[in-house]
Coordinates of C-alpha atoms and ligand atoms in Angstrom, one line a residue:
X1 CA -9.2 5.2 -7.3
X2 CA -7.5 8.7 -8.3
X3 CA -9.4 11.2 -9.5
X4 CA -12.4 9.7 -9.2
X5 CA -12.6 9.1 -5.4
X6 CA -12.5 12.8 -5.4
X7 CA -14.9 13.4 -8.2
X8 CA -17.4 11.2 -6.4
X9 CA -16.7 13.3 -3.2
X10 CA -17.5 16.6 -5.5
X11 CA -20.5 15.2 -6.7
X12 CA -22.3 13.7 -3.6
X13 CA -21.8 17.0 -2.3
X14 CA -24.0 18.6 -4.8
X15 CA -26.1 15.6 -4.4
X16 CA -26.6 16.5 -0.7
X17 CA -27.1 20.6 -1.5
X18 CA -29.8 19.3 -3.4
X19 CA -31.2 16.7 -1.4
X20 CA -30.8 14.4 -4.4
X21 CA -30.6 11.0 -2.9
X22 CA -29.4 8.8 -5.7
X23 CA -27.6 9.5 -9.2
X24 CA -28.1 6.7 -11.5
X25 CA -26.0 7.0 -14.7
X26 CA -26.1 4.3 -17.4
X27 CA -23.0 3.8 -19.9
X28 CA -22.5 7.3 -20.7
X29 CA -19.7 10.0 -20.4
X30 CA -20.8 10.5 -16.8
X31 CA -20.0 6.7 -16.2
X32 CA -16.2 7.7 -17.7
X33 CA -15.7 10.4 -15.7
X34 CA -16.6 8.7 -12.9
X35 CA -15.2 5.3 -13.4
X36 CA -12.7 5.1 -16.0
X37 CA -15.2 2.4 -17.2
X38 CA -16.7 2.7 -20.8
X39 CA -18.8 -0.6 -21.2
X40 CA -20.6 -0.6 -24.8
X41 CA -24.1 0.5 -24.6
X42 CA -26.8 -1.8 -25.6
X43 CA -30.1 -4.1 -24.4
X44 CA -28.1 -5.2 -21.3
X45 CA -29.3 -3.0 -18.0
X46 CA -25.9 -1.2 -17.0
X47 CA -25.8 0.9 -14.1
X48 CA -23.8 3.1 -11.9
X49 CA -25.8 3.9 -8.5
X50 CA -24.3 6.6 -6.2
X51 CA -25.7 7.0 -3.0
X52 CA -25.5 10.7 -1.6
X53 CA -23.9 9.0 1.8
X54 CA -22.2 5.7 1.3
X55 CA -20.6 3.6 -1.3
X56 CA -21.1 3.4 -5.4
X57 CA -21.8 0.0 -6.6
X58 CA -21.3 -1.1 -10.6
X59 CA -24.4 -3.1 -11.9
X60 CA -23.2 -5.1 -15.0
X61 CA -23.7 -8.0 -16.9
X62 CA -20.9 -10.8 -15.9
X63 CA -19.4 -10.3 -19.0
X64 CA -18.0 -6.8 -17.8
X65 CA -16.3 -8.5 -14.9
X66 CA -12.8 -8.9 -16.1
X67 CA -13.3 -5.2 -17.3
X68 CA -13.9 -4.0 -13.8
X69 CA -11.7 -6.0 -12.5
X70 CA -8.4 -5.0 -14.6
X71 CA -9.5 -1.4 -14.0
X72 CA -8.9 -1.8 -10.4
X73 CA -10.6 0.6 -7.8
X74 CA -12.5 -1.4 -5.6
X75 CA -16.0 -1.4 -6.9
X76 CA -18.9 -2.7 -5.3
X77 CA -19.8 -4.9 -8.0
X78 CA -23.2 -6.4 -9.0
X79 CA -23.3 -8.7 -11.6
X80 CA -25.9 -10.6 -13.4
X81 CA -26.3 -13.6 -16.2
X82 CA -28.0 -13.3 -19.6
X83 CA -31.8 -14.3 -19.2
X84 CA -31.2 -13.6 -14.9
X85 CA -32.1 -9.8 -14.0
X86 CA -30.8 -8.1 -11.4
X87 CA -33.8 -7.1 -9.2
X88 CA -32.4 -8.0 -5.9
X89 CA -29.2 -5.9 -6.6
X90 CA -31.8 -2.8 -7.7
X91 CA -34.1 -3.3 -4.5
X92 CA -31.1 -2.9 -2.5
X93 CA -29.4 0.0 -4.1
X94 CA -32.7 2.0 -4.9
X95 CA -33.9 1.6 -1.1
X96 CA -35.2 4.3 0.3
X97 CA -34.5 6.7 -2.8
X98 CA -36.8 9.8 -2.4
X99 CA -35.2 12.3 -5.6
X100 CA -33.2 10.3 -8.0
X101 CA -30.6 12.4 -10.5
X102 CA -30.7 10.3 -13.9
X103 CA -28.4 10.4 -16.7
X104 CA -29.8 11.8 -19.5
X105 CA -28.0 8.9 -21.8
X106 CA -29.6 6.1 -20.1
X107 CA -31.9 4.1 -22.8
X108 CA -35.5 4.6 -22.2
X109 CA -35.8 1.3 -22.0
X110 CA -33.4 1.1 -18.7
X111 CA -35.1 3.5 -17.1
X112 CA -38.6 1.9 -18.0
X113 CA -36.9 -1.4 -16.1
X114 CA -36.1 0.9 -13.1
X115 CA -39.5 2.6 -12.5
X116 CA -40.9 -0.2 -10.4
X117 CA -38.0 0.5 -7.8
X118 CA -38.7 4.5 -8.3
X119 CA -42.2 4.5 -7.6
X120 CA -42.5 7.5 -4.7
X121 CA -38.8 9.2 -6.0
X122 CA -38.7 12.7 -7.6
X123 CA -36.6 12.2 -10.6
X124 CA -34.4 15.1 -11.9
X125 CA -31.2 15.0 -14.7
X126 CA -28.3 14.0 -13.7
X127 CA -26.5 17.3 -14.9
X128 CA -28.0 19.2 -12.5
X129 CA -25.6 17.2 -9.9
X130 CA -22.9 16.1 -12.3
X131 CA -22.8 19.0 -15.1
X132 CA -21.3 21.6 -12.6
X133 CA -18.7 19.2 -11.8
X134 CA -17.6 17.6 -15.2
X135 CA -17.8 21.9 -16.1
X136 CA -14.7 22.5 -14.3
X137 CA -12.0 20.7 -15.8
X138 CA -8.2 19.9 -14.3
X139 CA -5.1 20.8 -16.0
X140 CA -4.6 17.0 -16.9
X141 CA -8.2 17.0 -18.6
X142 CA -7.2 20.4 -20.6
X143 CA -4.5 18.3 -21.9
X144 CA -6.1 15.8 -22.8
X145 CA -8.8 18.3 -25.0
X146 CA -5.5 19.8 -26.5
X147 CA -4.6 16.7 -27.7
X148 CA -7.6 16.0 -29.2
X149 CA -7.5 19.7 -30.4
X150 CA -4.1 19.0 -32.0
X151 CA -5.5 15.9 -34.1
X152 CA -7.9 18.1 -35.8
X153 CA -5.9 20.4 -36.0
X154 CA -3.7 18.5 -38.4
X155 CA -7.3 17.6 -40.7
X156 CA -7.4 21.1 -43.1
X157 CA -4.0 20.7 -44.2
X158 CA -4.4 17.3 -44.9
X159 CA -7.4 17.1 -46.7
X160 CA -6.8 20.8 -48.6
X161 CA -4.6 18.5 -51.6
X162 CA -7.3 15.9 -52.1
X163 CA -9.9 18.3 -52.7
X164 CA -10.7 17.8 -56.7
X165 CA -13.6 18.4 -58.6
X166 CA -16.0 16.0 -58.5
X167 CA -15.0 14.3 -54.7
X168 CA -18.5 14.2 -52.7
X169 CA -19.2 15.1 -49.6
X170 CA -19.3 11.7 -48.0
X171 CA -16.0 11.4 -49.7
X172 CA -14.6 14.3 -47.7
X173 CA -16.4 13.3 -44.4
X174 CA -14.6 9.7 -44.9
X175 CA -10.8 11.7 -45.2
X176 CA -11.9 13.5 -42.5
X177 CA -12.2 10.5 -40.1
X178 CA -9.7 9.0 -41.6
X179 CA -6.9 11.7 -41.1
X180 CA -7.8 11.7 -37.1
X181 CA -7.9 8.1 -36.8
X182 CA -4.7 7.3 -38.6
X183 CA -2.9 9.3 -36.0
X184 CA -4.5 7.3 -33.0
X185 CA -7.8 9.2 -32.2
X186 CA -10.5 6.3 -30.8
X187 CA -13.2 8.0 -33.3
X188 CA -15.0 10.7 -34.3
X189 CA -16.9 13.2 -31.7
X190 CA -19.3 13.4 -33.7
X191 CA -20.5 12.5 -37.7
X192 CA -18.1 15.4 -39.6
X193 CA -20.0 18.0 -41.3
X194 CA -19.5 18.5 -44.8
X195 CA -21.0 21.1 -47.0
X196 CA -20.1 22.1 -50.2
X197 CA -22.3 25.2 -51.6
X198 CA -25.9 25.1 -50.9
X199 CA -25.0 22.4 -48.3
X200 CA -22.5 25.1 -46.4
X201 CA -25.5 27.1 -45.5
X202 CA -27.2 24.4 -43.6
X203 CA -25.2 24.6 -40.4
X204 CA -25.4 20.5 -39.5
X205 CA -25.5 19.6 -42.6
X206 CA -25.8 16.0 -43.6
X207 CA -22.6 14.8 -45.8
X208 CA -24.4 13.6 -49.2
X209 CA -23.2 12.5 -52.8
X210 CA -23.2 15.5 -54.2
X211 CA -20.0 16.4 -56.2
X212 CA -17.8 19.5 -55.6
X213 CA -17.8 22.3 -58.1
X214 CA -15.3 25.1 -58.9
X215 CA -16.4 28.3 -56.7
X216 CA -17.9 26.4 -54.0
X217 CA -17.7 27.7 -50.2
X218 CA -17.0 24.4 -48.4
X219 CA -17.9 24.0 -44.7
X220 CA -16.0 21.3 -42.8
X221 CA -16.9 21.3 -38.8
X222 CA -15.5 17.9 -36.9
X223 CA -13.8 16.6 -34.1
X224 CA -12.3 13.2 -32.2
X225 CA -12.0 11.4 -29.4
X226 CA -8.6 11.1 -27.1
X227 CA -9.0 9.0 -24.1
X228 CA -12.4 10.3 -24.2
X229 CA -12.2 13.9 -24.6
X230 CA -13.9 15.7 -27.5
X231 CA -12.4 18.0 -30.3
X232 CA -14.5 20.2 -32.3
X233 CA -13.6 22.7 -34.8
X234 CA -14.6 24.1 -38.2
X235 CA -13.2 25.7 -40.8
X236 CA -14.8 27.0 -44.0
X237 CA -12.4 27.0 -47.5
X238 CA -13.5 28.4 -51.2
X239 CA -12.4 25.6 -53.5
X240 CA -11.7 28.0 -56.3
X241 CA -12.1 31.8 -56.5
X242 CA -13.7 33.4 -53.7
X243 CA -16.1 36.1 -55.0
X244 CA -16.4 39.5 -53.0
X245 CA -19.3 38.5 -51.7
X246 CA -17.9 35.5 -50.2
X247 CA -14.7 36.9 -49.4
X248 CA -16.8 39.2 -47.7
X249 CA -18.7 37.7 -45.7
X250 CA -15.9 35.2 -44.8
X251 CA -14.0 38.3 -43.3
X252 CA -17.4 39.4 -40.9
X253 CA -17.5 35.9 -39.7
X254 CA -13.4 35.8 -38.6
X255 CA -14.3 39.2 -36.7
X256 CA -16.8 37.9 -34.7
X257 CA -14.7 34.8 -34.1
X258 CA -12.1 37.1 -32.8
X259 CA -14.7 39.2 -30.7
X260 CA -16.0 35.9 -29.0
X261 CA -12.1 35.2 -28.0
X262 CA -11.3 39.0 -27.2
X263 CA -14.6 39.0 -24.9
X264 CA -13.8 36.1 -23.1
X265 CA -12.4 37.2 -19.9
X266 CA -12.5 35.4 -16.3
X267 CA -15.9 36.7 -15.0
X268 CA -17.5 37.6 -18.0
X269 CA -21.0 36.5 -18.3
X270 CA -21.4 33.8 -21.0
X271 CA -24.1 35.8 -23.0
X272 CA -21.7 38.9 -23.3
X273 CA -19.4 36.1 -25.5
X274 CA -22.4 35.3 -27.8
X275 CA -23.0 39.4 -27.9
X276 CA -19.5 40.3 -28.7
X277 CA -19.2 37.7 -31.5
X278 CA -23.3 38.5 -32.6
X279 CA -22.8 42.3 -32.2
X280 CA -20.2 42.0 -35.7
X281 CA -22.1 39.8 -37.5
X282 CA -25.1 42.3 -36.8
X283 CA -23.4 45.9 -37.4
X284 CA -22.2 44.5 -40.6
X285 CA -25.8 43.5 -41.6
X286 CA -26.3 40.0 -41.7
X287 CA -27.7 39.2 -37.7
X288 CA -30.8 37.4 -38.9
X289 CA -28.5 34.8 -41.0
X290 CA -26.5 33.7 -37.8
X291 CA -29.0 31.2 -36.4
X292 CA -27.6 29.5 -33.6
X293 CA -25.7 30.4 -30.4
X294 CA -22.3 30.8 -30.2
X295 CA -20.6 28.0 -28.6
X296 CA -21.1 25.2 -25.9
X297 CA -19.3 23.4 -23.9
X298 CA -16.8 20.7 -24.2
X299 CA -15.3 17.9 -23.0
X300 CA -15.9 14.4 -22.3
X301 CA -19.4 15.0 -24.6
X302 CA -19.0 17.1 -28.0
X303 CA -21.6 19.5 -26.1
X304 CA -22.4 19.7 -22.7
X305 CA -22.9 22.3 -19.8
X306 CA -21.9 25.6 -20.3
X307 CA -23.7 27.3 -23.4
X308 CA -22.5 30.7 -25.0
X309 CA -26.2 32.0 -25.6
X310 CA -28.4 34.9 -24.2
X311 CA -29.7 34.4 -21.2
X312 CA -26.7 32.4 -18.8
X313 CA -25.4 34.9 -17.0
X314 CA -22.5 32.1 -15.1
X315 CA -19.1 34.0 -15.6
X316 CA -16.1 32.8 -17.2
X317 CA -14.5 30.3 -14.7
X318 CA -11.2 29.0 -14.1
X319 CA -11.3 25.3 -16.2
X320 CA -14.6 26.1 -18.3
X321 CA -13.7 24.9 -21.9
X322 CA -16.4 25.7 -24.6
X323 CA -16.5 26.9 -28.4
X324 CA -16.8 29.6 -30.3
X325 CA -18.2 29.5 -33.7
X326 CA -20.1 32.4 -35.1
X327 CA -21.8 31.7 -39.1
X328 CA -23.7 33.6 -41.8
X329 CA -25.9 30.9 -43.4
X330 CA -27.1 32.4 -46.9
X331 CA -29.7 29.8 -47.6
X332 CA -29.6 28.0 -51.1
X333 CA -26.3 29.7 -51.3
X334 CA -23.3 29.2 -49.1
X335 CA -21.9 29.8 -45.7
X336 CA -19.5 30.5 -43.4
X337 CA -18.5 29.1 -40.0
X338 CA -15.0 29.3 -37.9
X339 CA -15.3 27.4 -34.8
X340 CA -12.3 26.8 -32.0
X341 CA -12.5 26.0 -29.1
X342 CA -11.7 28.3 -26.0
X343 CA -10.2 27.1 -22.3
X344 CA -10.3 29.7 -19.7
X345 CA -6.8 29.2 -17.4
X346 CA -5.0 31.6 -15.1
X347 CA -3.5 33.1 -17.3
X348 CA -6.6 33.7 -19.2
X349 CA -8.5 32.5 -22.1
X350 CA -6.3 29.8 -24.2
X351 CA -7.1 28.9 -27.6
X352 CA -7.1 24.8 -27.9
X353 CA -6.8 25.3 -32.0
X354 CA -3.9 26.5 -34.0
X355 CA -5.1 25.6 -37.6
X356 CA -4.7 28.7 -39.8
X357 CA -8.4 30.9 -39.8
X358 CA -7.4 33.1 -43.3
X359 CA -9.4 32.1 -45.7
X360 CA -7.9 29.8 -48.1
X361 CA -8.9 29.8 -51.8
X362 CA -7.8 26.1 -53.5
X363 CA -6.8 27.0 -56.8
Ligands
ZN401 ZN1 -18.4 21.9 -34.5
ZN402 ZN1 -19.2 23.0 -31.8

């Protein structure tokens, strides 16, 4: 039942700081970390219920069985037939619930099934039990998030030669995904960003059929998925000649990168990283076209607890794995973004990308 025995243990311990009773997570990254198990969400009510005392049970649809079953572990299993719901198996397991922890991924409509059986319980988010937890991440789950770091790693270099005038940006999203799948990711993180001009300045910017052009800033921000950890990164290219302006501004948004890493020390506050990388960005005059924070955190979800933005004072921990991606968004023009992702270790902070950050013109 290694490691998840242990993160159980770790978890019903916060559940019992916080008098939370009963976490109830639904298919979800939670339920991987957890279980190992990654049944397919859909109609069918899927649940894992921890107890703070006592023993986790599964409840799945029989079909899941064999799935359970080969992963081993022991599982208190509750399983139920198509057109047969399980509402013995949730009297039992919800009994006596008085402050219930609830994944935030769990379908409204699973939750609406449950509320009969949470009628008198407090109900809270399950990241306030499970998110300090899943924050903290093992060397085996850093190399896992390298890994997936290395995959998109390999993307830039691979798409750089297929960039031609007139490709789209659905067309570039599609080599994108492709490039990380061929060499064994299970998917994308997340739908790849890709901006070409105007479309670079819109920071999640919606891949469209628009064609590239010569002297274009191109924005391409994406990630994949290795035995369930996330990779995130983005890099921003001129497909042409860069004009001073660009080149400019491309150089401002690289500092900051590099202030965000250089600030990123064990203890530091998390706000002081978004400062350090907003403080260059604003000296050089462009603070109101930065419009997001500067990083979140990363792992089994493409963001998750901790956030690089004013106001969270939690320092710099052993394990904590986040981004850093600092942007000038000139609307109806272009932009710029550099994202990597940043691990703090012993030996301090460790930079999960090592795709090239000069900017490249593609002549
Ligand atoms: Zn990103
Ligand atoms: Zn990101």
């Amino acid at each position: 039942m290694q490691p998840y025995g242990m993160r159980i243990a770790a978890i019903q311990k916060q559940m019992m700081a916080q008098q939370v009773s009963h976490l109830i997570l639904g298919p979800s990254a939670n339920l991987f970390y957890l279980t190992g198990l990654s049944p397919m969400p859909d109609e069918r009510l899927q649940l894992l219920v921890i107890p703070a005392q006592g023993e986790p049970a599964l409840v799945l649809p029989e079909l899941y069985r064999t799935m359970v079953e080969e992963a081993g572990g022991g599982w208190t299993l509750y399983t139920w037939g198509d057109g047969q719901p399980p509402e013995q198996a949730l009297q039992k397991l919800l009994a006596g619930v008085t402050k219930a922890a609830v994944d935030e991924q769990l379908w409204a409509m699973h939750l609406l099934q449950l509320l009969p059986f949470l009628q008198s319980a407090q109900l809270v988010e399950a990241s306030q039990v499970v998110g300090e937890v899943r924050m903290h991440k093992d060397s085996q789950e850093l190399q896992l998030l390298k890994k997936a770091a290395e995959l998109a790693d390999a993307v830039v270099p691979w798409v750089i030669p297929q960039l031609h005038e007139g490709i789209t940006e659905k067309q570039v999203a599609f080599l994108i995904e492709r490039c990380m799948r061929e060499a064994g990711a299970e998917g994308i993180s997340f739908r790849p960003v890709v901006g070409f001009g105007p479309g670079s300045a819109d920071p999640h910017h919606t891949a469209s059929d628009l064609p590239l052009q010569k002297g274009q800033m191109v924005v391409m921000d994406f990630g994949c998925k290795w035995k369930g950890y996330c990779s995130d990164m983005t890099r921003t290219i001129c497909f042409g000649k860069a004009t001073p302006e660009m080149r400019q501004v491309y150089e401002i948004v690289l500092a900051a990168n590099r202030a965000g890493f250089a600030a990123a020390k064990a203890g530091t506050p998390c706000e002081q990283v978004d400062a350090a990388a907003r403080k260059v960005i604003t000296d050089a005059g462009y603070g109101e076209y930065f419009i997001h924070r500067t990083g979140h955190g990363l792992g089994l979800d493409d963001h998750e607890e901790t956030y690089i933005v004013a106001g969270n004072r939690r320092p710099l921990e052993e394990g904590l794995v986040f981004s850093i991606e600092p942007g000038i968004y000139l609307p109806g023009r272009f932009g710029v973004r550099i994202e990597d992702i940043a691990a703090m270790t012993p030996e301090g902070v460790w930079c999960l990308n090592e795709c090239p950050r000069e900017l490249i013109e593609v002549e």
